[in-house]
Coordinates of C-alpha atoms in Angstrom, one line a residue:
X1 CA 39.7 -94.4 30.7
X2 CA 37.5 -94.0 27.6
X3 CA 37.1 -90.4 27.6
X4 CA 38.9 -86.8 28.9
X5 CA 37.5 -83.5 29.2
X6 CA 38.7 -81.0 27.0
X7 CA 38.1 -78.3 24.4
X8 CA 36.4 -79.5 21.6
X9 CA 36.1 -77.1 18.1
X10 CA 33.5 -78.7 15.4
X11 CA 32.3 -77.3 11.9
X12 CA 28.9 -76.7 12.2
X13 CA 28.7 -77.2 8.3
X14 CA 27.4 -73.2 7.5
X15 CA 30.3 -71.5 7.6
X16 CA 30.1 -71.3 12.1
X17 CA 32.2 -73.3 14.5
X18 CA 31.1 -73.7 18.6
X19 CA 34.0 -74.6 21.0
X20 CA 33.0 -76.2 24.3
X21 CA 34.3 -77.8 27.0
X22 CA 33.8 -82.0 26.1
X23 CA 33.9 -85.5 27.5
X24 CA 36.9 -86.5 23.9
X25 CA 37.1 -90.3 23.2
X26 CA 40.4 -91.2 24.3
X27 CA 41.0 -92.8 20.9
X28 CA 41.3 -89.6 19.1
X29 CA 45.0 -89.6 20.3
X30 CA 47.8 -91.2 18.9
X31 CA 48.4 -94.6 20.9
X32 CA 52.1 -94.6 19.4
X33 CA 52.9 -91.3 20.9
X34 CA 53.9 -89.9 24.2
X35 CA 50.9 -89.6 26.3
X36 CA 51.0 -86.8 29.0
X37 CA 48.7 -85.6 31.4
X38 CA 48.4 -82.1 30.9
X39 CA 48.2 -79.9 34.1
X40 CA 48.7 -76.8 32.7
X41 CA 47.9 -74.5 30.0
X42 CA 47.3 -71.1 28.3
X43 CA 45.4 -69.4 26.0
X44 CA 47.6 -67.2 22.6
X45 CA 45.7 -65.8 19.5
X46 CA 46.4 -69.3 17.6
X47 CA 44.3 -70.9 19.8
X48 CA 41.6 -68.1 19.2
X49 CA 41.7 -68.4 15.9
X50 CA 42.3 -72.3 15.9
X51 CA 38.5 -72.1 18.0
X52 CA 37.2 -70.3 15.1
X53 CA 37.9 -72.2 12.6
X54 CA 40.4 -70.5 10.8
X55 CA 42.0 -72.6 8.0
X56 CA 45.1 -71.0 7.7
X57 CA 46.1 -72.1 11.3
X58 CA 43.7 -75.3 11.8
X59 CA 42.8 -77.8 8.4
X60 CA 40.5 -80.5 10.1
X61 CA 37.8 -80.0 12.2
X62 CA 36.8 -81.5 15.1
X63 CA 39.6 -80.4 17.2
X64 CA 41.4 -79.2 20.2
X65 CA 43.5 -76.5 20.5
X66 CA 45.9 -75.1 22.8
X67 CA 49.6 -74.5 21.4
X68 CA 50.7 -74.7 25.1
X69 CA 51.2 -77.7 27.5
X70 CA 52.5 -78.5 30.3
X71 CA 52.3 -81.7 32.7
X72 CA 53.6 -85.3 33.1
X73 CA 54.6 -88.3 31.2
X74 CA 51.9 -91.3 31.6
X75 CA 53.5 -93.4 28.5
X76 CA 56.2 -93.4 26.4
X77 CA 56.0 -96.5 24.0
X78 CA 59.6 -95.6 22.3
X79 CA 61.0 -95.4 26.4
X80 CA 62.2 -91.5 26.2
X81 CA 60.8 -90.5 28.6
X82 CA 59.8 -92.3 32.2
X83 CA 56.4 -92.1 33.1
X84 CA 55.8 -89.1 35.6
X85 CA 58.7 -86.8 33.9
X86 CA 57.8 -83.4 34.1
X87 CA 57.5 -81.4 30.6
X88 CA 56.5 -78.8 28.7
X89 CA 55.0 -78.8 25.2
X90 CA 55.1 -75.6 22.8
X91 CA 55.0 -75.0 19.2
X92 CA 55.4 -77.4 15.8
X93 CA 52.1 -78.2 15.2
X94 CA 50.3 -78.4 18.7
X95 CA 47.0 -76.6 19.0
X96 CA 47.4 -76.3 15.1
X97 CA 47.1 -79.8 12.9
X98 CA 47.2 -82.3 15.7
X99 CA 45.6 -82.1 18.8
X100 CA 46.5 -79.4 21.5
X101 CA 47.0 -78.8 25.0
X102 CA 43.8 -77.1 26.0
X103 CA 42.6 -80.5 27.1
X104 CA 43.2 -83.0 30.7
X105 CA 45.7 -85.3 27.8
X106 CA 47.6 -84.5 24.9
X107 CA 49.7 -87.5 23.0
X108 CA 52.8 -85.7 20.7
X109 CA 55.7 -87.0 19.2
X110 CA 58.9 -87.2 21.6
X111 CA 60.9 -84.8 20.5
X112 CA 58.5 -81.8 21.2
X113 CA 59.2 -82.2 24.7
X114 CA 61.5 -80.3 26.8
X115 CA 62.0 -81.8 30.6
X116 CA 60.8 -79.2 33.0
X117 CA 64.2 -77.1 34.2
X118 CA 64.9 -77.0 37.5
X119 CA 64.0 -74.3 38.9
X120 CA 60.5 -74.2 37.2
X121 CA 57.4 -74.9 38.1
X122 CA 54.9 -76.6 35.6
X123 CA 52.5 -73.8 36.7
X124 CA 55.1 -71.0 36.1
X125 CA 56.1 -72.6 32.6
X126 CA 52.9 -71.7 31.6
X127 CA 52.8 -68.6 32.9
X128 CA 55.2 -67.8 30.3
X129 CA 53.9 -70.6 27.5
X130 CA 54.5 -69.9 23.9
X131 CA 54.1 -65.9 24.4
X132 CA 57.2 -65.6 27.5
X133 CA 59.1 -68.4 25.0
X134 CA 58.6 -65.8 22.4
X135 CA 59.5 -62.9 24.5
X136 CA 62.7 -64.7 25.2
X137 CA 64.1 -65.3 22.2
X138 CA 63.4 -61.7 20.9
X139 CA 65.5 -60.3 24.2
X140 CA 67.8 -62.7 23.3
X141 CA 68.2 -62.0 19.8
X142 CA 68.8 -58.1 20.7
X143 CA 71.1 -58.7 23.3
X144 CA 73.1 -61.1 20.6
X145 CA 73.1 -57.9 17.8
X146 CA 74.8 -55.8 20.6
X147 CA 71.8 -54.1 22.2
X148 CA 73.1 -53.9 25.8
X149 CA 71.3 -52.1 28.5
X150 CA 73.7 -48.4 28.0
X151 CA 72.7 -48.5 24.2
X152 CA 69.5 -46.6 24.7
X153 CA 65.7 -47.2 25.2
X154 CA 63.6 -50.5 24.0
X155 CA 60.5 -49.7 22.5
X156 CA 57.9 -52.5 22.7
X157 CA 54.8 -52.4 20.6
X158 CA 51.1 -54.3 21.1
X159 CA 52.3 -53.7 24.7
X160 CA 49.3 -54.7 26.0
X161 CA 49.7 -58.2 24.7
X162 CA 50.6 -61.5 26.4
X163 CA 54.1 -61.5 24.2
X164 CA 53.9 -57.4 24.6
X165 CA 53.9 -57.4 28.8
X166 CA 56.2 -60.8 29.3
X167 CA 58.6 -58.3 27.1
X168 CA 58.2 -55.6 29.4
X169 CA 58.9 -57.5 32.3
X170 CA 61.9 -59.2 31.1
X171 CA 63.5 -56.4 29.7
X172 CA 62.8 -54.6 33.0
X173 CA 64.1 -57.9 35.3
X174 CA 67.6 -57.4 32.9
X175 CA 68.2 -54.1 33.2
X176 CA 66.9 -51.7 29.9
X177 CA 64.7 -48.5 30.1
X178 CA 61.7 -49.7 28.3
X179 CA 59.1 -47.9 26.3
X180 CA 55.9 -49.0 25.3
X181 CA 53.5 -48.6 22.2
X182 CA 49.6 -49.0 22.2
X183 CA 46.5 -48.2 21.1
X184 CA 44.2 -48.9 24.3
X185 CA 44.7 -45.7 26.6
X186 CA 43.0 -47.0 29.3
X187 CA 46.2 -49.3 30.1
X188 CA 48.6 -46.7 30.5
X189 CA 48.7 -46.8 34.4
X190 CA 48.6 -50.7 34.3
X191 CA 51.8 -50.7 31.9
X192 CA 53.5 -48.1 34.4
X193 CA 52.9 -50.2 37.3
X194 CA 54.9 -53.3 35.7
X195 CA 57.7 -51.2 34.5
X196 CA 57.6 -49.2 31.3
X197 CA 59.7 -45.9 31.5
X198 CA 57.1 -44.1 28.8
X199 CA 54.3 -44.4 27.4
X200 CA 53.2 -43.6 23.7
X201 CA 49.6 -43.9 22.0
X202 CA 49.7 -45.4 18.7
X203 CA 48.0 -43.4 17.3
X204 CA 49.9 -40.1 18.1
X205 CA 53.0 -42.5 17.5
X206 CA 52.2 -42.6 13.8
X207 CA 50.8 -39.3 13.5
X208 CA 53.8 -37.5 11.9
X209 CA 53.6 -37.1 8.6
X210 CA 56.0 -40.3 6.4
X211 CA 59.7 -39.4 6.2
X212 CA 62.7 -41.7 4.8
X213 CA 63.8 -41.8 8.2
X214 CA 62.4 -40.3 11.6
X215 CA 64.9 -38.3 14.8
X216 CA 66.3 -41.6 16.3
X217 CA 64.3 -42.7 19.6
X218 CA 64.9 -46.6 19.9
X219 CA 68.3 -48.9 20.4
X220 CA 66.3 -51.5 19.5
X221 CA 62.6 -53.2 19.8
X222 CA 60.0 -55.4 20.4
X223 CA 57.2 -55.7 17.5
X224 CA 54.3 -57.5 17.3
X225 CA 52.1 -55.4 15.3
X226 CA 53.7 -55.2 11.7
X227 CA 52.7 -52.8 9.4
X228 CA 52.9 -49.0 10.2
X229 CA 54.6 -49.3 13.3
X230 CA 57.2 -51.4 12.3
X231 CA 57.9 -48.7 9.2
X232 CA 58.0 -46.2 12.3
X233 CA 60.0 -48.2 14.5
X234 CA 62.8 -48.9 12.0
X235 CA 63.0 -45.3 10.8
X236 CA 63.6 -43.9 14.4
X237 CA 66.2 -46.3 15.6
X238 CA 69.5 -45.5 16.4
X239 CA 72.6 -46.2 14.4
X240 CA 73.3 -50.0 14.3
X241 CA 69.8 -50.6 16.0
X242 CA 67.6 -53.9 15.9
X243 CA 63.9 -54.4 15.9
X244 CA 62.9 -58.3 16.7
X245 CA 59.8 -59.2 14.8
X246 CA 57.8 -61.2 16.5
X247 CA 53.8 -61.1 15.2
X248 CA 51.7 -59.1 11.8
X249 CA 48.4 -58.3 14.3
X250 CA 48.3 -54.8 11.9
X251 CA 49.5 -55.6 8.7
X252 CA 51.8 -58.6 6.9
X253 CA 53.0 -56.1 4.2
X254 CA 56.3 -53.9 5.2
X255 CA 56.1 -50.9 2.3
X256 CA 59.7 -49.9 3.2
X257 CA 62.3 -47.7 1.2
X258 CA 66.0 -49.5 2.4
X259 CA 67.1 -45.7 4.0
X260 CA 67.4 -47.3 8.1
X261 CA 69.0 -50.3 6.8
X262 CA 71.8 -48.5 4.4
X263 CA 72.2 -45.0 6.2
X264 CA 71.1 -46.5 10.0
X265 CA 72.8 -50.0 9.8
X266 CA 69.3 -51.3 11.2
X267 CA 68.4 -54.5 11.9
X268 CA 65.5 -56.8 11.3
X269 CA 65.6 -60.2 13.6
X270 CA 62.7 -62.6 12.8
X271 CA 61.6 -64.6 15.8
X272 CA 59.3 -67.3 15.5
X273 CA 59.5 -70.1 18.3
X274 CA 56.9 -72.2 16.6
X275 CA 59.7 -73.9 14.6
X276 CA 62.8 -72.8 16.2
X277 CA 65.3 -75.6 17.0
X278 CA 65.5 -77.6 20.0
X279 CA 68.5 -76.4 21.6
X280 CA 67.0 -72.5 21.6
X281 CA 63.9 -73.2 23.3
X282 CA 66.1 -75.2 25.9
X283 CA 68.4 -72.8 26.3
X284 CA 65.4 -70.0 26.7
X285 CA 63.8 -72.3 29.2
X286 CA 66.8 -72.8 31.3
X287 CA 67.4 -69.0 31.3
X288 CA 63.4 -68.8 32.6
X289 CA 64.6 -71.3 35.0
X290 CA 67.5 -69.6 36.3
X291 CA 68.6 -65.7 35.5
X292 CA 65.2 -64.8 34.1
X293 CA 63.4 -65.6 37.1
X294 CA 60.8 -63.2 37.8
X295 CA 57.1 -62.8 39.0
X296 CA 54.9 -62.6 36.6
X297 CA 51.7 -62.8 38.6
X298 CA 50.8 -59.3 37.7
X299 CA 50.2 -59.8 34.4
X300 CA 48.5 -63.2 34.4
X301 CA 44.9 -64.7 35.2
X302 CA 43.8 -68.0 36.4
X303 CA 41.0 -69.4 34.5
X304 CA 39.8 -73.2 34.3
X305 CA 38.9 -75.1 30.7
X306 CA 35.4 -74.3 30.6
X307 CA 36.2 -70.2 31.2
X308 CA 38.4 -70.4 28.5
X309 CA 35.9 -70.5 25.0
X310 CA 34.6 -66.5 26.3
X311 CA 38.3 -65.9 26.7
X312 CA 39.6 -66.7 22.9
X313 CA 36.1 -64.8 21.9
X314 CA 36.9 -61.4 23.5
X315 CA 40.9 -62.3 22.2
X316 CA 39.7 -62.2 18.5
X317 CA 37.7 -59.1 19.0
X318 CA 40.5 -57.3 21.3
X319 CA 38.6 -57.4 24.8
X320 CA 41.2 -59.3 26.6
X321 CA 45.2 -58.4 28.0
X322 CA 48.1 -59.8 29.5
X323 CA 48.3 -64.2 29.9
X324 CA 45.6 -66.7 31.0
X325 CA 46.9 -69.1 32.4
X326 CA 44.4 -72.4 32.2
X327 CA 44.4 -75.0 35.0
X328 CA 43.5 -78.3 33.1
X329 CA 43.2 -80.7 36.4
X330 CA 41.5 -80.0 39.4

């Protein structure tokens, strides 16, 4: 084998990158690392702004992205891992600084691999991919702080999201009343249909004039908007509530007076899976595996690796909803 298909991202030297669906030199991947043959895939907003050539997320150009993987062990030169293990691949620096999983091969150091749980499928792993993994450790993290079902409502922003409708759905499949924050009307039914108890348009949601703190509404929350709506979220929880933060898509900057954290006892849980430690993701994928087994067909589509550089386009420019699940193999 001298060359894979996959998605290739170059520099076009004037300030323009094209992504496109290429025959890759096998030697661009790292002999002395595990070499798997990827099956599966999905698309997140890193890999649309990886595809664009954003710095902050991607240094060197050419490059593949895709911070998701999933499929078997061909070689393991260190002999971790037998050949034909199942596995799945998510965060460090996949899709980011080294080569990523929107591609027939990937070749990553052993321990970014997690063996496929039983009770998974590779396809369904990447169903839920980085987004679901996400979604995980924010219901997770709640349900740590004391945020039980009987607490009250769980308000979820960017609700329209990959990370903002795996949310809804798990919180649904474990038993909270869930509400749901977004800024695209025309998905109100479709949120409905998967679970959420009420709707509210963001708009309307932040439409009340600022106060130091709001009529409590939320036991706790799932952001990934930033900005505003976090301000609004944290000044309308209930006493001793939690928000997990999981994404900025409005705003990085939090202009906050410390009112819902002194008067409130609220709660700000960070979540970031790129970097969390090994023994969380496996024992987030093991809950996928086993207690948090749902459908989540509803909410995902089925592209292949050529459909996918229109996908990450209409990502960046908010045209797209919900998971895409990319088949790498035919």
């Amino acid at each position: 084998m001298e060359t894979f298909k996959g998605l290739w991202t170059i520099d076009n030297g004037d300030g323009t990158f094209a992504t496109s669906l290429s025959n890759i030199p096998i030697n661009v991947l790292n002999v002395e690392q595990v070499l798997v043959q990827v099956f599966y895939s999905s698309i997140n907003y890193k890999d649309a702004l990886s595809s664009s050539g954003h710095r902050g997320i991607t240094r060197k150009f050419p490059h593949i992205p895709g911070i998701d993987a999933a499929g078997i062990v061909i070689n393991d030169p260190a002999g971790n891992f037998k050949p034909g293990t199942q596995v799945i691949i998510t965060g460090f620096d996949l899709g980011m600084n080294a080569h990523g999983g929107l591609s027939e091969y990937v070749s990553v150091p052993p321990n970014w691999l997690i063996k496929l749980p039983k009770g998974l499928t590779l396809e369904k792993s990447m169903q839920i991919g980085t987004a679901g993994l996400t979604a995980g450790m924010a219901v997770l993290a709640l349900q740590e702080n004391g945020i039980i079902p009987t607490k009250g409502p769980i308000v979820v922003s960017g609700a329209t999201g990959g990370l903002g409708m795996c949310s809804i759905l798990l919180l649904k499949h474990v038993g909270y009343e869930v509400h749901a924050i977004t800024g695209k009307k025309e998905f109100h039914g479709f949120l409905k249909s998967i679970g959420v108890d009420e709707m509210m348009d963001r708009e309307a949601f932040l439409a009340e004039t600022s106060k130091p703190l709001y009529a409590t509404q939320f036991a706790g929350a799932i952001d990934a908007v930033g900005g505003d709506t976090l301000i609004k979220i944290l000044k309308s929880l209930h006493a001793g509530g939690s928000v997990a933060a999981c994404g900025m898509a409005s705003s990085v900057e939090l202009n906050l007076q410390i009112y819902p954290f002194i008067l409130r006892g609220a709660r700000l849980l960070g979540i970031y899976s790129a970097d969390s430690p090994f023994e969380l993701n496996q024992k987030v994928w093991n809950k996928f595996s086993k207690e948090w087994d749902f459908p989540l067909e509803k909410i995902v589509k089925t592209i292949t690796l050529d459909e996918a550089p229109k996908i990450m386009q209409d990502m960046l420019v908010g045209k797209t909803s919900g998971r895409y699940l990319v088949k790498t193999i035919h």
